[in-house]
Coordinates of C-alpha atoms and ligand atoms in Angstrom, one line a residue:
M1168 CA 26.3 4.2 -7.2
A1169 CA 22.5 3.4 -7.0
T1170 CA 20.3 6.0 -8.7
S1171 CA 16.6 6.5 -8.0
V1172 CA 14.2 6.9 -10.9
V1173 CA 10.6 7.8 -10.6
E1174 CA 7.7 8.6 -13.0
Y1175 CA 5.2 11.1 -11.8
F1176 CA 1.4 10.8 -12.5
T1177 CA -0.8 13.9 -12.7
E1178 CA -4.2 12.2 -12.5
H1179 CA -6.0 13.3 -9.5
D1180 CA -9.4 11.6 -9.3
G1181 CA -11.3 11.2 -6.0
H1182 CA -11.4 7.6 -4.8
R1183 CA -13.5 5.8 -2.3
C1184 CA -12.4 6.4 1.2
G1185 CA -11.9 3.3 3.3
Y1186 CA -12.2 5.2 6.5
C1187 CA -15.5 7.1 6.3
G1188 CA -17.0 5.3 3.3
S1189 CA -17.3 8.4 1.2
K1190 CA -17.5 7.5 -2.5
D1191 CA -15.1 10.0 -4.1
S1192 CA -13.3 12.2 -1.6
N1193 CA -10.1 10.4 -1.1
Y1194 CA -7.4 12.3 -3.0
S1195 CA -3.8 11.5 -3.5
R1196 CA -1.0 12.1 -6.0
G1197 CA 1.5 9.4 -6.9
M1198 CA 4.5 8.2 -8.7
W1199 CA 5.8 5.0 -10.0
A1200 CA 9.1 4.3 -8.4
H1201 CA 11.3 2.3 -10.8
S1202 CA 14.0 2.3 -8.2
L1203 CA 14.7 4.1 -5.0
T1204 CA 17.6 4.1 -2.6
C1205 CA 16.6 3.7 1.0
E1206 CA 17.9 7.3 1.7
D1207 CA 15.7 8.7 -1.0
Y1208 CA 12.6 6.8 0.1
E1209 CA 13.2 8.1 3.6
D1210 CA 13.1 11.7 2.3
L1211 CA 9.7 10.8 0.7
I1212 CA 8.2 9.5 3.9
D1213 CA 9.3 12.6 5.7
R1214 CA 7.3 14.5 3.1
G1215 CA 4.1 12.5 3.9
C1216 CA 4.4 9.8 1.3
R1217 CA 4.0 6.0 1.6
R1218 CA 4.6 3.2 -0.7
S1219 CA 2.2 0.4 -1.8
G1220 CA 4.4 -2.0 -3.7
K1221 CA 6.3 0.2 -6.1
Y1222 CA 3.7 2.9 -6.2
V1223 CA 4.5 5.9 -3.9
Y1224 CA 1.6 8.2 -3.1
K1225 CA 0.9 11.3 -1.1
P1226 CA -2.6 12.1 0.2
T1227 CA -3.8 15.5 -0.7
M1228 CA -4.3 16.5 2.8
D1229 CA -6.2 19.8 2.5
T1230 CA -8.9 18.5 0.2
M1231 CA -9.5 14.9 1.3
C1232 CA -12.3 13.8 3.7
C1233 CA -10.0 11.9 6.1
P1234 CA -6.5 13.6 6.2
S1235 CA -3.8 11.1 6.7
Y1236 CA -1.0 12.4 8.9
T1237 CA 2.3 10.6 8.9
I1238 CA 3.0 9.3 12.4
R1239 CA 6.3 8.2 13.9
H1240 CA 7.6 7.2 17.3
K1241 CA 10.9 7.5 19.0
A1242 CA 11.5 3.8 19.6
L1243 CA 14.1 4.5 22.3
E1244 CA 11.7 6.6 24.4
F1245 CA 8.7 4.2 24.0
K1246 CA 6.5 3.8 27.1
I1247 CA 4.2 0.9 27.0
S1248 CA 0.5 1.6 27.9
K1249 CA -1.6 -0.4 30.2
S1250 CA -3.7 -1.9 27.4
Q1251 CA -0.6 -2.7 25.4
K1252 CA 0.9 -4.4 28.4
K1253 CA -2.3 -6.5 28.6
V1254 CA -1.9 -7.6 25.0
L1255 CA 1.7 -8.6 25.6
K1256 CA 0.8 -10.5 28.8
K1257 CA -2.1 -12.3 27.0
V1258 CA 0.1 -13.4 24.1
T1259 CA 3.0 -14.3 26.3
K1260 CA 0.8 -16.3 28.5
Y1261 CA -0.7 -18.1 25.6
L1262 CA 2.7 -18.9 24.2
T1263 CA 4.6 -19.8 27.3
V1264 CA 2.8 -20.3 30.6
E1265 CA -0.4 -22.1 30.5
N1266 CA -0.3 -25.7 29.3
S1267 CA 3.2 -25.5 28.1
G1268 CA 5.5 -28.4 28.4
I1269 CA 8.5 -26.2 28.3
D1270 CA 11.1 -27.1 30.9
K1271 CA 12.8 -24.6 33.2
K1272 CA 16.1 -24.9 31.4
Q1273 CA 14.7 -23.8 28.1
K1274 CA 12.8 -20.9 29.7
D1275 CA 16.0 -19.6 31.2
D1276 CA 18.0 -20.0 28.1
S1277 CA 16.9 -16.8 26.4
S1278 CA 19.7 -17.0 23.9
A1279 CA 18.2 -20.1 22.3
A1280 CA 14.7 -18.6 22.2
E1281 CA 15.1 -16.7 19.0
V1282 CA 12.4 -18.7 17.3
V1283 CA 9.7 -20.5 19.3
S1284 CA 7.1 -22.7 17.9
K1285 CA 4.2 -23.9 19.8
E1286 CA 3.0 -27.3 19.0
K1287 CA -0.3 -28.9 19.8
T1288 CA 0.0 -32.6 20.8
P1289 CA -2.4 -34.6 18.7
G1290 CA -5.5 -35.7 20.6
D1291 CA -4.5 -33.6 23.5
D1292 CA -5.2 -30.0 24.1
R1293 CA -2.0 -29.5 26.0
T1294 CA 0.7 -27.6 24.2
K1295 CA 4.4 -28.0 23.9
L1296 CA 6.9 -25.3 23.3
E1297 CA 9.9 -25.9 21.2
T1298 CA 12.8 -23.6 20.7
E1299 CA 15.2 -23.8 17.8
R1300 CA 17.9 -21.6 16.6
R1301 CA 17.4 -19.9 13.2
N1302 CA 18.9 -17.0 11.5
C1303 CA 16.6 -14.3 12.8
N1304 CA 16.6 -11.1 14.8
K1305 CA 16.9 -11.0 18.5
T1306 CA 14.0 -8.8 19.6
S1307 CA 13.3 -11.5 22.2
E1308 CA 16.1 -10.0 24.3
D1309 CA 14.6 -6.6 24.1
N1310 CA 12.4 -6.0 27.1
M1311 CA 10.3 -2.8 27.2
D1312 CA 9.8 -1.4 30.7
G1313 CA 9.6 -4.8 32.2
A1314 CA 7.0 -6.1 29.9
C1315 CA 8.3 -9.4 28.7
V1316 CA 8.3 -9.7 24.9
S1317 CA 10.4 -12.8 24.9
R1318 CA 9.7 -16.0 22.9
E1319 CA 8.1 -14.3 20.0
Q1320 CA 8.6 -15.8 16.6
I1321 CA 10.0 -13.4 14.2
K1322 CA 12.1 -14.2 11.3
T1323 CA 13.3 -11.4 9.0
S1324 CA 13.7 -12.5 5.4
P1325 CA 13.7 -10.8 2.0
P1326 CA 10.3 -11.1 0.5
S1327 CA 9.7 -14.3 -1.4
V1328 CA 8.5 -13.9 -5.0
N1329 CA 6.7 -17.1 -5.8
V1330 CA 3.2 -15.9 -5.2
K1331 CA 0.1 -14.6 -7.0
P1332 CA 0.5 -11.4 -9.0
Q1333 CA -1.8 -9.2 -7.0
F1334 CA -0.1 -10.2 -3.8
T1335 CA 3.3 -9.7 -5.4
R1336 CA 2.4 -6.3 -6.7
F1337 CA 1.1 -5.1 -3.4
L1338 CA 3.1 -6.8 -0.7
V1339 CA 6.2 -8.2 -2.3
D1340 CA 7.3 -5.7 -4.9
S1341 CA 9.4 -2.9 -3.6
P1342 CA 11.4 -0.1 -5.3
L1343 CA 14.0 -0.1 -2.6
E1344 CA 17.5 -1.0 -3.6
P1345 CA 18.9 -3.2 -0.9
G1346 CA 21.5 -1.0 0.7
D1347 CA 24.6 -2.6 2.2
E1348 CA 26.8 0.5 2.4
D1349 CA 27.5 -0.1 6.0
D1350 CA 27.6 -3.6 7.3
S1351 CA 26.3 -3.0 10.8
L1352 CA 23.1 -4.9 10.0
E1353 CA 23.7 -8.4 8.8
H1354 CA 20.6 -8.4 6.6
G1355 CA 21.2 -4.8 5.4
Y1356 CA 18.6 -2.3 4.5
G1357 CA 15.5 -2.5 2.3
S1358 CA 12.1 -4.3 2.3
F1359 CA 11.5 -7.4 4.4
H1360 CA 8.8 -9.8 5.6
Q1361 CA 8.7 -10.6 9.3
Q1362 CA 7.0 -13.9 9.7
Y1363 CA 5.1 -14.9 12.8
W1364 CA 5.1 -18.7 13.2
L1365 CA 2.9 -20.8 15.5
D1366 CA 2.7 -24.5 15.6
G1367 CA 4.7 -24.5 12.4
V1368 CA 2.0 -22.4 10.8
L1369 CA 2.5 -18.9 9.4
I1370 CA -0.1 -16.8 11.3
A1371 CA 1.0 -13.3 10.4
V1372 CA 3.4 -11.4 8.2
G1373 CA 4.6 -7.9 8.7
V1374 CA 5.9 -6.1 5.7
I1375 CA 8.5 -3.6 6.8
D1376 CA 11.2 -1.4 5.3
I1377 CA 14.4 -1.0 7.2
L1378 CA 15.8 2.4 6.4
P1379 CA 18.9 4.4 7.6
H1380 CA 16.9 6.2 10.4
C1381 CA 13.8 4.1 10.9
V1382 CA 11.8 1.0 10.6
S1383 CA 8.8 1.8 8.5
S1384 CA 5.8 -0.5 8.8
V1385 CA 4.2 -1.1 5.4
Y1386 CA 1.5 -3.6 6.1
L1387 CA 0.5 -6.4 8.4
Y1388 CA -1.7 -9.3 7.4
Y1389 CA -2.7 -12.2 9.6
D1390 CA -4.8 -15.3 9.9
P1391 CA -8.2 -14.1 11.3
D1392 CA -8.4 -17.3 13.4
Y1393 CA -5.7 -15.7 15.5
S1394 CA -7.4 -12.3 15.9
F1395 CA -7.9 -13.1 19.6
M1396 CA -4.1 -12.5 20.0
S1397 CA -4.6 -8.8 19.0
L1398 CA -1.9 -9.2 16.4
G1399 CA -2.1 -5.6 15.2
T1400 CA -1.1 -4.3 18.6
Y1401 CA 1.3 -7.1 19.2
S1402 CA 3.2 -6.7 15.9
G1403 CA 3.4 -2.9 16.6
L1404 CA 5.1 -3.7 19.9
Q1405 CA 7.3 -6.2 18.2
E1406 CA 8.3 -3.8 15.5
I1407 CA 9.2 -1.1 18.1
A1408 CA 11.3 -3.7 20.0
F1409 CA 12.9 -4.7 16.7
T1410 CA 13.7 -1.0 16.0
R1411 CA 15.4 -0.8 19.4
S1412 CA 17.4 -3.9 18.7
L1413 CA 18.6 -2.6 15.3
Q1414 CA 19.5 0.7 16.9
K1415 CA 22.1 -1.1 19.1
K1416 CA 23.9 -2.0 15.9
A1417 CA 23.1 1.0 13.8
P1418 CA 22.9 4.0 16.2
S1419 CA 21.1 6.4 13.8
L1420 CA 18.2 4.0 13.3
K1421 CA 15.9 5.1 16.1
Y1422 CA 12.4 5.9 14.7
Y1423 CA 9.5 3.6 14.1
Y1424 CA 7.0 4.8 11.4
M1425 CA 3.5 3.3 11.6
G1426 CA 2.1 4.9 8.4
Y1427 CA -0.8 7.2 8.6
Y1428 CA -2.7 8.4 11.6
I1429 CA -6.4 9.2 10.7
H1430 CA -7.9 11.3 13.4
T1431 CA -11.4 11.4 11.8
C1432 CA -11.6 7.6 12.0
P1433 CA -11.7 6.5 15.7
K1434 CA -10.7 3.0 14.7
M1435 CA -7.5 4.3 13.3
R1436 CA -6.5 6.3 16.4
Y1437 CA -4.9 3.3 18.0
K1438 CA -1.6 4.3 16.3
G1439 CA -1.5 7.3 18.6
Q1440 CA -1.5 5.0 21.6
Y1441 CA 2.2 4.1 21.1
Y1442 CA 3.8 6.8 23.2
P1443 CA 5.5 9.1 22.4
S1444 CA 3.9 9.8 19.0
F1445 CA 4.7 12.6 16.6
L1446 CA 2.7 13.8 13.5
L1447 CA 4.3 15.3 10.5
C1448 CA 3.0 18.9 9.9
P1449 CA 1.6 18.9 6.3
E1450 CA 2.8 22.4 5.7
A1451 CA 6.1 22.9 7.5
Y1452 CA 7.2 19.2 7.3
T1453 CA 8.3 19.3 11.0
W1454 CA 7.3 16.8 13.7
V1455 CA 4.8 17.8 16.4
T1456 CA 3.9 15.7 19.5
L1457 CA 0.5 14.2 19.2
E1458 CA -0.7 15.9 22.4
K1459 CA -0.3 19.2 20.7
C1460 CA -2.1 18.1 17.6
T1461 CA -5.2 16.5 18.9
P1462 CA -6.9 19.7 20.2
K1463 CA -6.6 21.1 16.7
L1464 CA -7.7 17.9 14.9
D1465 CA -10.8 17.7 17.2
V1466 CA -11.9 21.0 15.7
T1467 CA -11.0 20.6 12.1
P1468 CA -9.8 17.5 10.1
Y1469 CA -7.0 19.4 8.3
A1470 CA -4.7 21.7 10.2
K1471 CA -1.2 23.1 10.0
L1472 CA 0.2 21.4 13.0
D1473 CA 3.4 23.4 13.6
D1474 CA 2.6 26.5 15.6
S1475 CA 5.9 28.2 14.8
H1476 CA 6.4 30.2 11.6
A1477 CA 8.2 27.3 10.0
V1478 CA 7.1 26.9 6.3
D1479 CA 8.2 24.6 3.5
E1480 CA 11.1 25.9 1.4
P1481 CA 10.1 27.2 -2.0
V1482 CA 10.8 24.8 -4.9
D1483 CA 13.3 25.5 -7.6
T1484 CA 12.2 23.6 -10.7
S1485 CA 15.3 24.6 -12.7
Q1486 CA 17.3 22.2 -10.6
V1487 CA 14.9 19.3 -10.6
M1488 CA 16.9 16.4 -12.1
V1489 CA 15.3 14.6 -15.0
L1490 CA 16.1 11.5 -17.1
H1491 CA 15.6 12.1 -20.8
Q1492 CA 16.8 9.7 -23.5
R1493 CA 18.9 7.9 -20.9
Q1494 CA 20.7 11.1 -19.9
A1495 CA 20.5 12.7 -16.5
M1496 CA 20.1 16.5 -16.6
P1497 CA 18.6 19.4 -14.7
Y1498 CA 15.1 20.4 -15.9
M1499 CA 16.3 23.7 -17.2
I1500 CA 18.6 21.9 -19.7
Y1501 CA 15.7 19.5 -20.7
R1502 CA 13.5 22.6 -21.3
A1503 CA 16.2 24.1 -23.5
I1504 CA 16.3 20.8 -25.5
K1505 CA 12.5 20.2 -25.7
R1506 CA 11.5 23.8 -26.5
N1507 CA 7.8 23.1 -26.9
T1508 CA 7.3 21.2 -23.7
D1509 CA 4.5 22.4 -21.6
D1510 CA 5.1 20.3 -18.5
H1511 CA 6.3 23.1 -16.2
Q1512 CA 3.3 22.9 -14.0
T1513 CA 3.6 19.1 -13.7
V1514 CA 7.3 19.3 -12.7
E1515 CA 6.5 22.1 -10.2
Q1516 CA 3.7 20.0 -8.7
Y1517 CA 6.1 17.1 -8.4
A1518 CA 8.8 19.2 -6.8
K1519 CA 6.3 20.6 -4.2
I1520 CA 5.3 17.1 -3.3
V1521 CA 8.8 15.6 -3.0
G1522 CA 10.8 18.6 -1.8
N1523 CA 14.0 20.1 -3.2
K1524 CA 16.4 17.6 -1.7
F1525 CA 14.6 14.6 -3.3
A1526 CA 14.0 16.5 -6.6
N1527 CA 17.7 17.3 -6.8
N1528 CA 18.9 13.8 -6.1
V1529 CA 16.4 11.6 -7.9
L1530 CA 15.8 11.3 -11.7
L1531 CA 12.3 12.2 -12.9
Y1532 CA 11.6 10.3 -16.1
R1533 CA 10.7 12.6 -19.1
A1534 CA 9.8 11.2 -22.5
Ligands
ZN1666 ZN1 -13.0 9.7 4.4

């Protein structure tokens, strides 16, 4: 059975904030994830954590300048907005309608439209659409409220590794152990790159994690030459459609996580435009509809979002599982062995971040 192992870091320096530009008021705590099962990682994102490569961090919400609230969407209840519909129409038009040499038969044959590539004819500004069958997902068949999302070009593949170290560390490395416990998804669970191809050119890549209950968006990067296609919005819509298509095969997989919602940064509020949105309460760890949160966040950047009396459960450090000299043991045993250890505060801090369930399942490395 796969076991998750993490190493917790206590450093807590302020870093530059990418949202408001402040020099040193972006705080987070983090751990190096040597390995994580998809279930264990899901527990972490439901505690407000995110991963960057194999590093998993949690913003220190109550002290940072721009609190980062975990945002998720119920993919099955998704309602497309007018502006999102516009983006879809724009992209679809660009891909399929104007100047395309596609014939009627191809257009109607949606089953063959899993991967579409748009080719420019040399010396001619007209475009030709080609469809070809490849091993990829079928989000093309998933329409959202009549908005056509067909003929997109998504291929789901395990991340390739033959790339530069920094890219690898940030966008390819993943602590997630590919889970294949149930075979409802042909590609299984874990970390993937969704590639968007156009004219045989890779124009965007979405890094996603497919987990038991959700698709979690990690990062999107794209060729700036194609920014006119609003690829950020487009890929969000695609990933919601993708979640819906996976749900048909794996019924419990019904949420789409977009990472962090930053209310203090107007540019980052677009994530709240995917309806319905829910934010994770940073104190009760329950989900609250965005409409209920925004009046509070308009007043103060940090707020307990859940109005009920719900609070986080108290941590029990004695039951935190640790890995010491290749042996798994509860922290209380470790303390009995290492009598002079003074790491109780560290372990308590770790347990508060990850929660009891995670702390009781996952091994915390101790020297
Ligand atoms: Zn900030």
